[in-house]
Coordinates of C-alpha atoms and ligand atoms in Angstrom, one line a residue:
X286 CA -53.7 40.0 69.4
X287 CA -53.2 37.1 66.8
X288 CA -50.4 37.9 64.5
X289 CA -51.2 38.9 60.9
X290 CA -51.0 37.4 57.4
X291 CA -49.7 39.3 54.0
X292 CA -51.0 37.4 51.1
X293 CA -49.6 38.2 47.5
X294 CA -51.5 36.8 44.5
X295 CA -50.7 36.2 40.8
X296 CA -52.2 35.2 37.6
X297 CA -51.2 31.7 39.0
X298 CA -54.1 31.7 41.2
X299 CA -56.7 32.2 38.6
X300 CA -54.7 29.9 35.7
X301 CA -56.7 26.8 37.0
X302 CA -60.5 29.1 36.2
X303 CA -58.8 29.5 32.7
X304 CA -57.8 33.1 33.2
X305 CA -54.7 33.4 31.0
X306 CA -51.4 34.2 32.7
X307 CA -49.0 36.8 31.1
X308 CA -45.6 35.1 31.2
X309 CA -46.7 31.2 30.7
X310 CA -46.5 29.4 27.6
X311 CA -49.3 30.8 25.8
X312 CA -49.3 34.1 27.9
X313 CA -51.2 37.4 27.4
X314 CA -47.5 39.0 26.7
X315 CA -46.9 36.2 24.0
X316 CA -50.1 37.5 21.9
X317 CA -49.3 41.6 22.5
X318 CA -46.7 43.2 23.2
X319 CA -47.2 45.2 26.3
X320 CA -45.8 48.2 25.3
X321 CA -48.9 48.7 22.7
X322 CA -51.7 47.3 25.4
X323 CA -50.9 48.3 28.9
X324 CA -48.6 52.0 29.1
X325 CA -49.9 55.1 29.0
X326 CA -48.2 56.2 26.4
X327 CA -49.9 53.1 24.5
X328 CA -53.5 55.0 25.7
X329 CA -52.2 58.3 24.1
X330 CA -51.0 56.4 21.2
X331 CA -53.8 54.2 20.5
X332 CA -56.9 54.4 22.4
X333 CA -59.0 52.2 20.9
X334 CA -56.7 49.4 20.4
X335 CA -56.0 50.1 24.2
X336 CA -59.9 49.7 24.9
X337 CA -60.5 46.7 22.6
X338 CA -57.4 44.6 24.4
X339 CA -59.5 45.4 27.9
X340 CA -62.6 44.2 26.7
X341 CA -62.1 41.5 25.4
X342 CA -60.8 40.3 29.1
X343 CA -63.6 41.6 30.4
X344 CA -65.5 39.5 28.4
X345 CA -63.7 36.2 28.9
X346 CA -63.9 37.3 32.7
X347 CA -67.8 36.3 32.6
X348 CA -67.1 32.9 31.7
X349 CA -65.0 31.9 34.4
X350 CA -65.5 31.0 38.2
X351 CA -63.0 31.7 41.8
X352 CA -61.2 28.1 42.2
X353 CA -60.0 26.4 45.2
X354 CA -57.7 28.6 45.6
X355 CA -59.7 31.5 45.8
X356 CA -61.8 30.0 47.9
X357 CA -59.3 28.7 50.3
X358 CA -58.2 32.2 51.0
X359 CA -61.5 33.6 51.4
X360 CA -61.9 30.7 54.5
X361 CA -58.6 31.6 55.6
X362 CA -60.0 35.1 56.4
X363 CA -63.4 34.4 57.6
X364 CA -62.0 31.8 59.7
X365 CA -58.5 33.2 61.3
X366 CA -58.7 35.2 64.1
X367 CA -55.7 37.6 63.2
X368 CA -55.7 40.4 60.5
X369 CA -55.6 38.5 57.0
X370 CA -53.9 41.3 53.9
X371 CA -54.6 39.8 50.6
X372 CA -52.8 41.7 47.9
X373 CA -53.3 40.6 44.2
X374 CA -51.7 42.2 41.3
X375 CA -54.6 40.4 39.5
X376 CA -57.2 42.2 37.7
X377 CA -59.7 39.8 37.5
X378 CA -62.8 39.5 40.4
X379 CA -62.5 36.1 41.0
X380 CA -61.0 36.9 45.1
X381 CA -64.3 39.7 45.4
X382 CA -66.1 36.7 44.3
X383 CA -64.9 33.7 46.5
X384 CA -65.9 36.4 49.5
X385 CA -62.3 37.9 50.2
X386 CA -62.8 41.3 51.6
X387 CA -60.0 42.8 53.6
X388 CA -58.6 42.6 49.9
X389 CA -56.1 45.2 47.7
X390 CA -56.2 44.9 44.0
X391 CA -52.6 47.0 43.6
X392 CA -52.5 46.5 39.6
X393 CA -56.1 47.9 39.4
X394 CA -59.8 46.1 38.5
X395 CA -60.8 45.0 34.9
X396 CA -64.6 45.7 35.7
X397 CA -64.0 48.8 36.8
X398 CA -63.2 52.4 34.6
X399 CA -62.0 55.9 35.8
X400 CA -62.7 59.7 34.5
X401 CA -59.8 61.5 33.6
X402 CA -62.0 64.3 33.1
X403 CA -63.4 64.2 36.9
X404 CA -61.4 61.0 38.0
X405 CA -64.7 59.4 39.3
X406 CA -64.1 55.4 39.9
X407 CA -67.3 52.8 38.9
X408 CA -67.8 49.9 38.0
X409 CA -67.8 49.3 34.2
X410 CA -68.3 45.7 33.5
X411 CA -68.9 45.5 29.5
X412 CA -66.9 47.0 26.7
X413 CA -65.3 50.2 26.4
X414 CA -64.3 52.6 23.7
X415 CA -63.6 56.1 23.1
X416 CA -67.3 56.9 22.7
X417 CA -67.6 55.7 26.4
X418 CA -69.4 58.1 28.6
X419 CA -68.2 58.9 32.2
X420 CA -71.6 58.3 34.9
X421 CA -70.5 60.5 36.9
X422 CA -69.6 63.8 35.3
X423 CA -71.2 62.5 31.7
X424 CA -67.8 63.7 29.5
X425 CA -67.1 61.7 26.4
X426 CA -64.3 60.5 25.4
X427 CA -62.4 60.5 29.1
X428 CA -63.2 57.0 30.4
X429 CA -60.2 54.7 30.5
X430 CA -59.6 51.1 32.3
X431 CA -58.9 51.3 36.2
X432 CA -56.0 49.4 35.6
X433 CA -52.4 50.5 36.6
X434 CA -50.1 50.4 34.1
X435 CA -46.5 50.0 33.6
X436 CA -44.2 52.9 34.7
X437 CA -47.9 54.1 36.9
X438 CA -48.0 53.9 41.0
X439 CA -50.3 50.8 42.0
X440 CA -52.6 51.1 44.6
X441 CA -52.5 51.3 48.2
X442 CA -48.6 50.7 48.6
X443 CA -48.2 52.3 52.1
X444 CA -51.3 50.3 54.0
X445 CA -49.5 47.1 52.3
X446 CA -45.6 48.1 53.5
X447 CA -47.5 49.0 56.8
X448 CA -49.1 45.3 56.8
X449 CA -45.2 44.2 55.3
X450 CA -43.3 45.0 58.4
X451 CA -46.1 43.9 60.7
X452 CA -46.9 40.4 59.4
X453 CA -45.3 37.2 61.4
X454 CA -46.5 35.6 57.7
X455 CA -45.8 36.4 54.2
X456 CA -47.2 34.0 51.5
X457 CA -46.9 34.7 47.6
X458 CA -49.2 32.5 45.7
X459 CA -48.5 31.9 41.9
X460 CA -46.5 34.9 41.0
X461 CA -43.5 34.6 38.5
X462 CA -41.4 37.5 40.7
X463 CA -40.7 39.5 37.1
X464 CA -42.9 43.3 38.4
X465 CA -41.8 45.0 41.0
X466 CA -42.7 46.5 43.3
X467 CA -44.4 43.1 43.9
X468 CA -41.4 40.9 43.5
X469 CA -39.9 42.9 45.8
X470 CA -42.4 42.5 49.1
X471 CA -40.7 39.4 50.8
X472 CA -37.4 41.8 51.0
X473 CA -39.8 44.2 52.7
X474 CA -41.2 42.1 55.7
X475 CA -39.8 42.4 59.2
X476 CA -36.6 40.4 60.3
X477 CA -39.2 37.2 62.1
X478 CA -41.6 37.2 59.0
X479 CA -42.3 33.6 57.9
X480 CA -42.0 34.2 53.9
X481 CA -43.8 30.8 51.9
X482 CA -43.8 30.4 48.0
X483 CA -46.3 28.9 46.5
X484 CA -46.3 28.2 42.9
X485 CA -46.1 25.5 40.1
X486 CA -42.1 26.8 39.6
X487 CA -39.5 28.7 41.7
X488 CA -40.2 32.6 41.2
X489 CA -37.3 34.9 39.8
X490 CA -37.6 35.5 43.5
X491 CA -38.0 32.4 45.1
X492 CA -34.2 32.3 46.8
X493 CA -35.2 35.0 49.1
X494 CA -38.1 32.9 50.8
X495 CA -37.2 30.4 53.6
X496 CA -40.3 27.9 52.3
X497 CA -41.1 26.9 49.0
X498 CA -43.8 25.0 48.2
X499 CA -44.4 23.7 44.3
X500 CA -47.7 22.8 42.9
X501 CA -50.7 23.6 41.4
X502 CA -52.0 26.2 43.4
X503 CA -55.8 24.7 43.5
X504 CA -53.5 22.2 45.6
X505 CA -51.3 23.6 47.4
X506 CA -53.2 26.5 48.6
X507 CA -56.3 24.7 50.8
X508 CA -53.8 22.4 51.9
X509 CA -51.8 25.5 53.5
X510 CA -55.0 27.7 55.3
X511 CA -55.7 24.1 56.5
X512 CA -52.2 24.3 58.2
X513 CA -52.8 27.6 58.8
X514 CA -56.3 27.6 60.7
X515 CA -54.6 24.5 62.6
X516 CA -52.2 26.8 64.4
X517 CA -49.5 25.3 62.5
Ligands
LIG864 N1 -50.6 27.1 40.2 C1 -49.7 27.9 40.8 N2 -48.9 28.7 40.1 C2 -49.1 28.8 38.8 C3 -50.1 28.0 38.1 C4 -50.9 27.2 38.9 N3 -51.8 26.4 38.4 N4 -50.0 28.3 36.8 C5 -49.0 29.2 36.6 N5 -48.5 29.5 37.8 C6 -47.4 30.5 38.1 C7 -46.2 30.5 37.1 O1 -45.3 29.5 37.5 C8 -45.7 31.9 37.3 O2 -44.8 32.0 38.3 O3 -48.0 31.8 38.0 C9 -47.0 32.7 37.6 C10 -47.5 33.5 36.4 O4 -46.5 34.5 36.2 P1 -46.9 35.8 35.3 O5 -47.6 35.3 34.1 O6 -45.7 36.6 35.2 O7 -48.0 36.5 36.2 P2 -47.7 37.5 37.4 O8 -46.6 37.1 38.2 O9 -49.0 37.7 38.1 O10 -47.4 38.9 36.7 C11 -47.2 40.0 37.5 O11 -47.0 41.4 35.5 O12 -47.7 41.9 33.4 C12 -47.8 42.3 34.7 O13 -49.6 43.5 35.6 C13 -49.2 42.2 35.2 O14 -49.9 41.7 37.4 C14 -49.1 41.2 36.4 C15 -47.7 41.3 36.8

């Protein structure tokens, strides 16, 4: 059985498609503060200004395209015999649309919405307001962004501890290491994991990995499943 691979993506990894990242120089946190676009209590506080500051990245989200990067990884898994875990705190679609499948979105998906009436999940690709209707149970008023917020669990973190402790490889790829639980995944592998860092500049976290590899990640990241699929 081939050993298996734990992925962690960032806003890094989309940067290069012109997908903003949050703590960069001109960051998503540098034009709102997050506290007023991405709590619950924020929600309660201020709906719509929630639900305007959501679609408007769904709206840039249609004019950009997966990179290199994305694409890499989505060879990586087609390609590589053992089990291949990609987790991305990213919200954006560009990994669903360079084909990566065996694929957890742990921060949530911007083009999708959830009922808090029912708590149906769908796909809700354009704008959203408080007038939104749900599809499934047809309230008003109840839709919000399937996005995990701060101080809210993210997704699926037992199947990813569980892939943690298994993998013989852990990789982040263009994360700054600032969220946790994220930042704290390479303390979480086993004691033979492999951990690799890939980014343009050392993580918050980038002591704890043995391997770190700086660049662009539209670079570095083909480079490394090129290495990988090698047997390297
Ligand atoms: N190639 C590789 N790495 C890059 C590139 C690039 N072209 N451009 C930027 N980076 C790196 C930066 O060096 C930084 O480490 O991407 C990281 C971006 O950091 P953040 O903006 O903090 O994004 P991220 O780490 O994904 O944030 C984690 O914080 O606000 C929450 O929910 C949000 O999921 C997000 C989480």
């Amino acid at each position: 059985m081939a050993a298996s691979i734990v992925l962690l993506t960032g806003a890094g990894i989309s940067a290069e498609s012109g997908v903003r990242t949050f703590r960069d120089g001109d960051g998503l946190w540098e034009q709102h503060r997050l506290e007023d676009v991405a709590t619950p209590e924020a929600f309660r506080r201020d709906p719509a200004l929630v639900h305007r500051f959501y679609s408007e990245r769904r709206q840039a989200l249609a004019g950009v395209e997966p990179n290199l990067a994305h694409q890499a990884l989505a060879r990586l898994e087609r390609e590589r015999p053992g089990e291949v875990l990609l987790v991305t705190q990213n919200v954006d679609d560009l990994h669903d649309r360079a084909g990566s499948r065996n694929l957890i979105h742990m921060h949530g998906e911007l083009l999708k919405g959830r009922c808090l009436a029912c708590g149906a999940v769908f796909a809700w690709p354009g704008d959203m307001s408080c007038d939104s209707r749900c599809p499934a149970c047809s309230g008003v008023g109840r839709v919000r962004p399937h996005i995990v917020w701060f101080h809210e669990l993210p997704m699926d973190m037992d199947r990813i501890y569980d892939a943690l402790q298994r993998c013989a490889l852990f990789a982040a790829i263009g994360t700054s290491g600032h969220v946790y639980p994220a930042a704290g995944f390479v303390e979480a592998v086993g004691p033979d994991t492999r951990t690799v860092e890939l980014n343009l500049a050392p993580s918050l976290v980038a002591s704890a990995f043995h391997e770190l590899r700086t660049g662009r990640a539209t670079d570095l990241v083909p480079a490394f499943v090129d290495e990988l699929l090698a047997g390297l």
